[in-house]
Short mmCIF file of C-alpha atoms and ligand atoms in Angstrom, two decimals:
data_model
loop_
_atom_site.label_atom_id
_atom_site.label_comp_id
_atom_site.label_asym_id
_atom_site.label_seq_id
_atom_site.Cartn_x
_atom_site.Cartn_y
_atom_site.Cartn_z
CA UNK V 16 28.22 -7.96 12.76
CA UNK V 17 24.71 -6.78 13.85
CA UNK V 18 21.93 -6.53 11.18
CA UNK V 19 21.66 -2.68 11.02
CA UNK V 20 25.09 -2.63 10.64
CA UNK V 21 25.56 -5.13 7.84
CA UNK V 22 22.87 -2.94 5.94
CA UNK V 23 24.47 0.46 6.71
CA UNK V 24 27.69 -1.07 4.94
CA UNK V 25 25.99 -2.02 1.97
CA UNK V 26 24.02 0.85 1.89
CA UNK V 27 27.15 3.28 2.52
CA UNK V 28 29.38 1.10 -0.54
CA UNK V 29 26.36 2.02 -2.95
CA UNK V 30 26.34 5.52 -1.75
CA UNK V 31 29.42 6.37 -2.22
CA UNK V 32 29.81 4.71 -5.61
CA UNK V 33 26.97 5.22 -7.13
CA UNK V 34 24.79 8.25 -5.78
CA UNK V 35 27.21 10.42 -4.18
CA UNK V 36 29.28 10.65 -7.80
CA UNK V 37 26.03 11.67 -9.49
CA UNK V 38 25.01 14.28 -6.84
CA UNK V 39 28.20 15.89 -7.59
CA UNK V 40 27.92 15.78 -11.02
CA UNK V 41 24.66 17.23 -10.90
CA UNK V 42 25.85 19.71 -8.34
CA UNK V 43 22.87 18.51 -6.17
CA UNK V 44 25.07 19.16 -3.05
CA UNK V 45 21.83 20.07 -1.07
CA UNK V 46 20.43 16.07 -0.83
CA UNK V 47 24.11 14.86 -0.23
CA UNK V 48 22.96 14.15 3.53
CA UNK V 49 19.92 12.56 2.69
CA UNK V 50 21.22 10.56 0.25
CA UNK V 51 22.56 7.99 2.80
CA UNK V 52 19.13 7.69 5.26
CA UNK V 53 17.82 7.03 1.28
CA UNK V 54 19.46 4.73 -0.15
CA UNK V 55 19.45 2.48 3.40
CA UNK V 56 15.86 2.41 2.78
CA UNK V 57 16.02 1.13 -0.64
CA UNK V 58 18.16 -1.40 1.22
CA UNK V 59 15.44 -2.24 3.89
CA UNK V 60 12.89 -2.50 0.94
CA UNK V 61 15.10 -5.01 -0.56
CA UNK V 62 15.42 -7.21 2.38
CA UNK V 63 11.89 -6.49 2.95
CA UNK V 64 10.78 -8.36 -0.38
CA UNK V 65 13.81 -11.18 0.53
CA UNK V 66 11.51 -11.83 4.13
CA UNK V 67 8.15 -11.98 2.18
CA UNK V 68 9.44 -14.06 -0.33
CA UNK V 69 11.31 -16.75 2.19
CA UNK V 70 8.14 -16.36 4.86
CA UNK V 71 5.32 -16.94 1.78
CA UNK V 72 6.95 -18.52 -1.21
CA UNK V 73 7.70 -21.90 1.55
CA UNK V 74 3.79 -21.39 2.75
CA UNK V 75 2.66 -20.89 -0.84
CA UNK V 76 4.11 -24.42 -1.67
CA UNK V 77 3.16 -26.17 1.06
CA UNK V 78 -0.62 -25.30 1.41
CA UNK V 79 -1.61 -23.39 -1.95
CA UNK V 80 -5.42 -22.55 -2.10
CA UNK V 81 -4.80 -23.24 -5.67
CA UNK V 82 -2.27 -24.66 -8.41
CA UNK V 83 -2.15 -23.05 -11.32
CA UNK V 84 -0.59 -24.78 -14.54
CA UNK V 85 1.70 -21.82 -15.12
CA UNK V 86 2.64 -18.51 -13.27
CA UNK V 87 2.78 -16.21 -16.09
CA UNK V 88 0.42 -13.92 -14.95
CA UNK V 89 2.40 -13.88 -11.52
CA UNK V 90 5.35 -12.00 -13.24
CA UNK V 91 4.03 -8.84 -13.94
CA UNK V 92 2.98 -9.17 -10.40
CA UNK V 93 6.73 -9.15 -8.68
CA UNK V 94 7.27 -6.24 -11.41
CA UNK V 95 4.87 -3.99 -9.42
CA UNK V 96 6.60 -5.53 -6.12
CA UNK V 97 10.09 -4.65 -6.60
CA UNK V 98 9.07 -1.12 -8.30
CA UNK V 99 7.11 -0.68 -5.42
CA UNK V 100 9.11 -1.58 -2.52
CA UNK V 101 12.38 -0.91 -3.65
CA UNK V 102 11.88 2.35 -5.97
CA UNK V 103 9.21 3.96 -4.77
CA UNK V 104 8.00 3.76 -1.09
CA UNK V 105 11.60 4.55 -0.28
CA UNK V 106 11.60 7.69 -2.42
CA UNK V 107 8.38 9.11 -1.93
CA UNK V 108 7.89 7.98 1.96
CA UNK V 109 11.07 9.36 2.88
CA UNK V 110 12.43 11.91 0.51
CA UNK V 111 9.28 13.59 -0.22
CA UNK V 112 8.23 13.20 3.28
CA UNK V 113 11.29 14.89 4.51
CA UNK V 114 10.63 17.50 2.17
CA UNK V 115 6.60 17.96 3.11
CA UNK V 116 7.22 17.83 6.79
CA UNK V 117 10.42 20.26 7.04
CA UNK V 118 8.29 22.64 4.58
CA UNK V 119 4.94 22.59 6.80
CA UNK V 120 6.31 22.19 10.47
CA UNK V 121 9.42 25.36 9.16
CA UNK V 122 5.38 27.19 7.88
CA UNK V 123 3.70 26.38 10.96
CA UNK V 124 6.46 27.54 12.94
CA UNK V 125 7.17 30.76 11.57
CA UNK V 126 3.68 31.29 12.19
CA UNK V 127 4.07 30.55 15.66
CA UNK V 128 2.27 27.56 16.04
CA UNK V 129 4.06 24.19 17.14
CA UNK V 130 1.69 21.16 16.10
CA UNK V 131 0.83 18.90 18.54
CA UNK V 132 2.34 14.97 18.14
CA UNK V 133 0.94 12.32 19.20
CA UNK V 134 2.82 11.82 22.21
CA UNK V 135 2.09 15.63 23.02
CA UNK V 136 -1.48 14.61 22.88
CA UNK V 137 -1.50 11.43 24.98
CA UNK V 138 1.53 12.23 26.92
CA UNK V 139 1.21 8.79 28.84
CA UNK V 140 3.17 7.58 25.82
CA UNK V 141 6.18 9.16 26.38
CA UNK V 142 9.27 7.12 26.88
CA UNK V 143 7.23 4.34 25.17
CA UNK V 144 8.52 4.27 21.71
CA UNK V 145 7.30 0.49 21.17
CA UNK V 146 3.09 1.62 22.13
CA UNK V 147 3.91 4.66 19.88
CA UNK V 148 4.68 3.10 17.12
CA UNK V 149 2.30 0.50 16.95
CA UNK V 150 -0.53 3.34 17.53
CA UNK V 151 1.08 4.79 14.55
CA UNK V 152 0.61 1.67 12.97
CA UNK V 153 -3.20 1.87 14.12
CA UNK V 154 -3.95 5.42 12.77
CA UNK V 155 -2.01 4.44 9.46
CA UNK V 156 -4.62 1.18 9.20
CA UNK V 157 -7.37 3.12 10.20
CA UNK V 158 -6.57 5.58 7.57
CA UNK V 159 -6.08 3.06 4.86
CA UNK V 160 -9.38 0.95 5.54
CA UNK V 161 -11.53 4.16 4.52
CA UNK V 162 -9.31 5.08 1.68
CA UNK V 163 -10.09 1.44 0.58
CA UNK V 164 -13.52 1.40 1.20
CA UNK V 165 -14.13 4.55 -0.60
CA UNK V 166 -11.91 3.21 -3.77
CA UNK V 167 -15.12 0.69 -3.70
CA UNK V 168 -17.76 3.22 -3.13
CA UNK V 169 -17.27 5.60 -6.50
CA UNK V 170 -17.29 4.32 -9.93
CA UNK V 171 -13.99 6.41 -10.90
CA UNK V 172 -11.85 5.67 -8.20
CA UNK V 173 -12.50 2.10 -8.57
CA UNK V 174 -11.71 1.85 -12.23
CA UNK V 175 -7.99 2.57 -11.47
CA UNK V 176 -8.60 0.36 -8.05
CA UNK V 177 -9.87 -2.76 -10.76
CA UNK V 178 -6.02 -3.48 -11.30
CA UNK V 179 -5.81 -4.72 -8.02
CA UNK V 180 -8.32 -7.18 -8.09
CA UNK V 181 -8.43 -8.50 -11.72
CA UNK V 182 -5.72 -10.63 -10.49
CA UNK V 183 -7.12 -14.19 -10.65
CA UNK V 184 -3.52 -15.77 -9.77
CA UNK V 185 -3.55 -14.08 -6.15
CA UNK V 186 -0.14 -14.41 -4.52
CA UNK V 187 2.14 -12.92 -1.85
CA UNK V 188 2.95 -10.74 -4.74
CA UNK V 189 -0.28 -8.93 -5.84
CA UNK V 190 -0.34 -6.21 -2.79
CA UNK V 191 1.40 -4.02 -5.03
CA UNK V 192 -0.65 -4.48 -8.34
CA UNK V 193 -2.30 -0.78 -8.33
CA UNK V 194 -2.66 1.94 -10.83
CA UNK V 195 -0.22 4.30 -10.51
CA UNK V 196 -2.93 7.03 -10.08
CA UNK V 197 -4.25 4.72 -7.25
CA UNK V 198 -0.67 4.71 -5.68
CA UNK V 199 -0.45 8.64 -5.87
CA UNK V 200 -3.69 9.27 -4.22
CA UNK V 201 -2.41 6.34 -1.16
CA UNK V 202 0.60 8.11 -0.91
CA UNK V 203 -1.06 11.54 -0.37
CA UNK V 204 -3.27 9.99 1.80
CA UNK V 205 -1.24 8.46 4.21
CA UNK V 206 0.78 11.79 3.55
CA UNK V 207 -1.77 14.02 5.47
CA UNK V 208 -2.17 11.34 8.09
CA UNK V 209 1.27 11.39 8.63
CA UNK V 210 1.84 14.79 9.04
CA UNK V 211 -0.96 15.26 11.03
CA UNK V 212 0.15 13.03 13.65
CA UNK V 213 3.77 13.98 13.62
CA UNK V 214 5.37 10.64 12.66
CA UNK V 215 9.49 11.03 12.58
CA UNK V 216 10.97 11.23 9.06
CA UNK V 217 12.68 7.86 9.16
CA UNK V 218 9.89 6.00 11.00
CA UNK V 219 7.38 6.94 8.21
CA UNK V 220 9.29 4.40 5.66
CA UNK V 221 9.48 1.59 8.09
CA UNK V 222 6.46 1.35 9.16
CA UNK V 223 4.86 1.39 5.63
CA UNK V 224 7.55 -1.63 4.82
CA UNK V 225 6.26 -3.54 7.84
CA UNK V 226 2.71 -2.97 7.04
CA UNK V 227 3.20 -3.37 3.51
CA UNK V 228 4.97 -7.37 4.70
CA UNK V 229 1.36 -8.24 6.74
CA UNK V 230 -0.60 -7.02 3.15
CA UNK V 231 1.87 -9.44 1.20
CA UNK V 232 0.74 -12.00 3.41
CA UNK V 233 -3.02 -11.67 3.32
CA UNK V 234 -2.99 -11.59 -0.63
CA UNK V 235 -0.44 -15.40 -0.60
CA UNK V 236 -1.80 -18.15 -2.05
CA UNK V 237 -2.48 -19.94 1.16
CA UNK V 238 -4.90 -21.96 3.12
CA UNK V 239 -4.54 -19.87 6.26
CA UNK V 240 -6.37 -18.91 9.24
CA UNK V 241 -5.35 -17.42 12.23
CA UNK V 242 -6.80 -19.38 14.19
CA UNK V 243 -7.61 -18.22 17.89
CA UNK V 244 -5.71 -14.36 16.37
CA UNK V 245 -8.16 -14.00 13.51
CA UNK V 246 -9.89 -11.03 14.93
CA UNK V 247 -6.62 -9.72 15.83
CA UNK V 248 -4.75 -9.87 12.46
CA UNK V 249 -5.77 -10.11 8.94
CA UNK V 250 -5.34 -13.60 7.70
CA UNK V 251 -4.77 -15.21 3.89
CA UNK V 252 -8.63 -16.25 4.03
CA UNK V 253 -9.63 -12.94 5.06
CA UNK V 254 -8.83 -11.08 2.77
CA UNK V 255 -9.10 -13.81 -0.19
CA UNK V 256 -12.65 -12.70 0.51
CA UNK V 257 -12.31 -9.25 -0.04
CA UNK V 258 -10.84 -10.55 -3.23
CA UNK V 259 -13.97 -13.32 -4.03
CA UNK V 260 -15.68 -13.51 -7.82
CA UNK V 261 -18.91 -11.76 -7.33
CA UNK V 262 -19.99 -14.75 -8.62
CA UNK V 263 -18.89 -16.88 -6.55
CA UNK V 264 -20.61 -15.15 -3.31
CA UNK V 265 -18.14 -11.72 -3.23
CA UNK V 266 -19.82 -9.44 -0.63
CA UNK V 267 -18.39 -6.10 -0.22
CA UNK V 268 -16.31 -7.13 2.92
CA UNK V 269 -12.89 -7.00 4.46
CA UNK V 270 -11.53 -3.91 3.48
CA UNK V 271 -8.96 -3.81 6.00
CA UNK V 272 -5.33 -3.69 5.35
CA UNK V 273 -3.64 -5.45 8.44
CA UNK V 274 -5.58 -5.30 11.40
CA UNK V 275 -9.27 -6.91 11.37
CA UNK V 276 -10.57 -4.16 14.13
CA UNK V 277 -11.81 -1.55 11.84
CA UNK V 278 -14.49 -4.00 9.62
CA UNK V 279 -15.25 -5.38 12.48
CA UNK V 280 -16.67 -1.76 14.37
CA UNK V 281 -17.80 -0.56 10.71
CA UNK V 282 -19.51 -3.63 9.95
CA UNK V 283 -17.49 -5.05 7.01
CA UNK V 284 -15.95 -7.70 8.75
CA UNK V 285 -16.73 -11.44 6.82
CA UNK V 286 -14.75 -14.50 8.61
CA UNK V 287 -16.78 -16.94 6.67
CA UNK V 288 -14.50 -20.33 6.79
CA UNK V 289 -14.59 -20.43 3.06
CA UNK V 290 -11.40 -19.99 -0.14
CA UNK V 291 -13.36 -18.42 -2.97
CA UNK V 292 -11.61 -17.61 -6.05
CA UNK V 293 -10.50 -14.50 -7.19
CA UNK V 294 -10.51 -12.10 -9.84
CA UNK V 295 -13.15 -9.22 -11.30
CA UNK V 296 -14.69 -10.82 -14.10
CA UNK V 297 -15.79 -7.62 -15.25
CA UNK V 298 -12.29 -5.92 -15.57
CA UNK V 299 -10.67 -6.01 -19.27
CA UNK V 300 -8.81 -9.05 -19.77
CA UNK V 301 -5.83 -7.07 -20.30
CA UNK V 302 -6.08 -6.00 -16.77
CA UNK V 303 -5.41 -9.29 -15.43
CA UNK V 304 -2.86 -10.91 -18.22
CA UNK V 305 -1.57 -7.94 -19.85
CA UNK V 306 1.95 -6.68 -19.30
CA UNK V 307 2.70 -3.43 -16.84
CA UNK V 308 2.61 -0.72 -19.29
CA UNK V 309 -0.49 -2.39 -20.95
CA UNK V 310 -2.27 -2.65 -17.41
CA UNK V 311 -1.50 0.95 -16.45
CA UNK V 312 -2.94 2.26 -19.95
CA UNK V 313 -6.29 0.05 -19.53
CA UNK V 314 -6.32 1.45 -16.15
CA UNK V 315 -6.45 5.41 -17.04
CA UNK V 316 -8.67 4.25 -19.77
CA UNK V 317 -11.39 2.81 -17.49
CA UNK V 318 -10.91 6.13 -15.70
CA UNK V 319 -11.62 8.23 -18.42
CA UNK V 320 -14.91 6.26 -19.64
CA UNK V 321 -15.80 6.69 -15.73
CA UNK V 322 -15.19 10.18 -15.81
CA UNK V 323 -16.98 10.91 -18.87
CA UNK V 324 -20.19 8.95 -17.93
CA UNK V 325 -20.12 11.05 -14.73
CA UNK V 326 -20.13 14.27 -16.85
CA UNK V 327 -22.59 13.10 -19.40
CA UNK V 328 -25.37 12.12 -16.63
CA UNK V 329 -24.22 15.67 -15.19
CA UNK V 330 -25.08 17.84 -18.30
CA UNK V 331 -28.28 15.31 -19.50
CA UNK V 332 -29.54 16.56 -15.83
CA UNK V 333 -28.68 19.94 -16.03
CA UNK V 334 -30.55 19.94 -19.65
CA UNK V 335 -33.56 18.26 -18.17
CA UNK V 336 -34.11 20.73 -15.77
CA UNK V 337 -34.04 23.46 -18.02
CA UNK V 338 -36.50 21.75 -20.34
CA UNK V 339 -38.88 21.45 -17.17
ZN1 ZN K 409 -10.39 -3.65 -2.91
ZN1 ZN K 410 -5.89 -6.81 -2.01
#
């Protein structure tokens, strides 16, 4: 039995006894055709943490950057993972993304207008599904290296972006350690970028789960290079310096996701031979020990202090002027 079809039997068992009796419960008849495509990708996201975990956790052991006395502060870590990769990029990348793109192609159409797809703009890759993908893949990147960036460049945004990097116990399973507020605004993100290039409901999901496997990778607690395919794909070390203690020499560098291209024509790119350790020293401690709900509360915290510093310099401003 073929792969796809081993998952599209365990996928249809769970359908039919477990989703499909709710829908009809609920009288939800209207998703009962979805609810298939759905739940296979909750499938895919399953196997996709099963890959990461047999590729890394073997690579973890063999050549860890560092051993850690216990991996408490790991667990909290898979938490986010399997929320993540099972629960939500499913739901929101292809339910919701379903939803957005039947709603604003059905708007765009009645209004006459057909948007153009990517392969309507560079026709040369039609018939190529492979090229299109992977310059899907590109965009997507592209799109996520400035989001990134930017989380670094404004005070706010980067108190919910802290999460991620108070992590001093960086393994294959921190990618996924974000604010929920920081997931919403990726999500939207890559929404737009989506939509604007026309990617095909059921590719959108895939290719976030196969981008999402290279990020696991970079974040593993490895001593790992590339090698000669360094500048080609985001390594272990490469992103362990994104990562790096501002005390112990953390630049602002390597804010790319899974492909190294976009530091390197931006000017971002660090490929300095060097394991630094991780961790934002001046994060909360709860940030980087503290349990999920714990974490996410700190986080919106930190946001509102931001927030409210922004407004106070605002109004002490405005005041000043009008005393002048
Ligand atoms: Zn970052
Ligand atoms: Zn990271």
């Amino acid at each position: 039995m073929g792969l796809d079809r081993f998952f599209s039997s365990i996928a249809g068992d769970i359908d039919q006894h477990a989703i499909l009796p709710v829908l009809y419960h609920f009288g939800w008849m209207q998703w009962e055709e979805l609810s298939f495509d759905w739940v296979l990708i909750c499938v895919y996201g399953l196997f996709a943490v099963l890959v990461t975990y047999a590729v890394c956790w073997p690579l973890e052991a063999a050549f860890p950057v560092e051993k850690w006395p216990n991996r408490k502060a790991v667990a909290v870590d898979v938490l986010y993972t399997l929320i993540s990769r099972v629960g939500v990029i499913p739901i929101v990348s292809f339910l919701l993304f379903y939803q957005a793109q039947t709603v604003f192609t059905g708007a765009l159409a009645d209004a006459g207008f057909f948007p153009p797809t990517l392969e309507t703009l560079v026709p040369v890759l039609f018939g190529h599904p492979l090229v299109t993908f992977l310059c899907y893949a590109l965009i997507l990147d592209l799109a996520d290296y400035w989001r990134h960036r930017l989380s670094h460049s404004f005070r706010a945004w980067y108190a919910l972006h802290a999460l991620h990097h108070a992590q001093r116990q960086m393994s294959f399973w921190s990618d996924d350690r974000n604010h929920i507020l920081d997931d919403v605004i990726s999500f939207l993100w890559f929404f737009v970028v989506g939509l604007a290039i026309g990617i095909p409901p059921l590719q959108f999901p895939i290719l976030l789960l196969l981008l999402r496997f290279m990020e696991s990778l970079s974040h593993a607690n490895i001593r790992l290079s590339f090698g000669p395919f360094e500048h080609l794909l985001i390594s272990p070390r490469f992103h362990r310096l994104h990562h790096a203690l501002r005390a112990a020499g953390r630049r602002s560098c390597n804010y790319g996701a899974v492909f190294p291209f976009w530091d390197m024509m931006f000017r971002t790119a660090d490929f300095s031979p060097v394991y630094l350790p991780t961790g934002d020293a001046q994060a909360p401690e709860v940030l980087a020990t503290g349990g999920y709900f714990s974490q996410q509360v700190a986080g919106a915290r930190l946001l509102v202090k931001e927030v409210s510093k922004v407004r106070t310099s605002f109004f002490e401003k405005k005041e000043a002027k009008k005393l002048l």
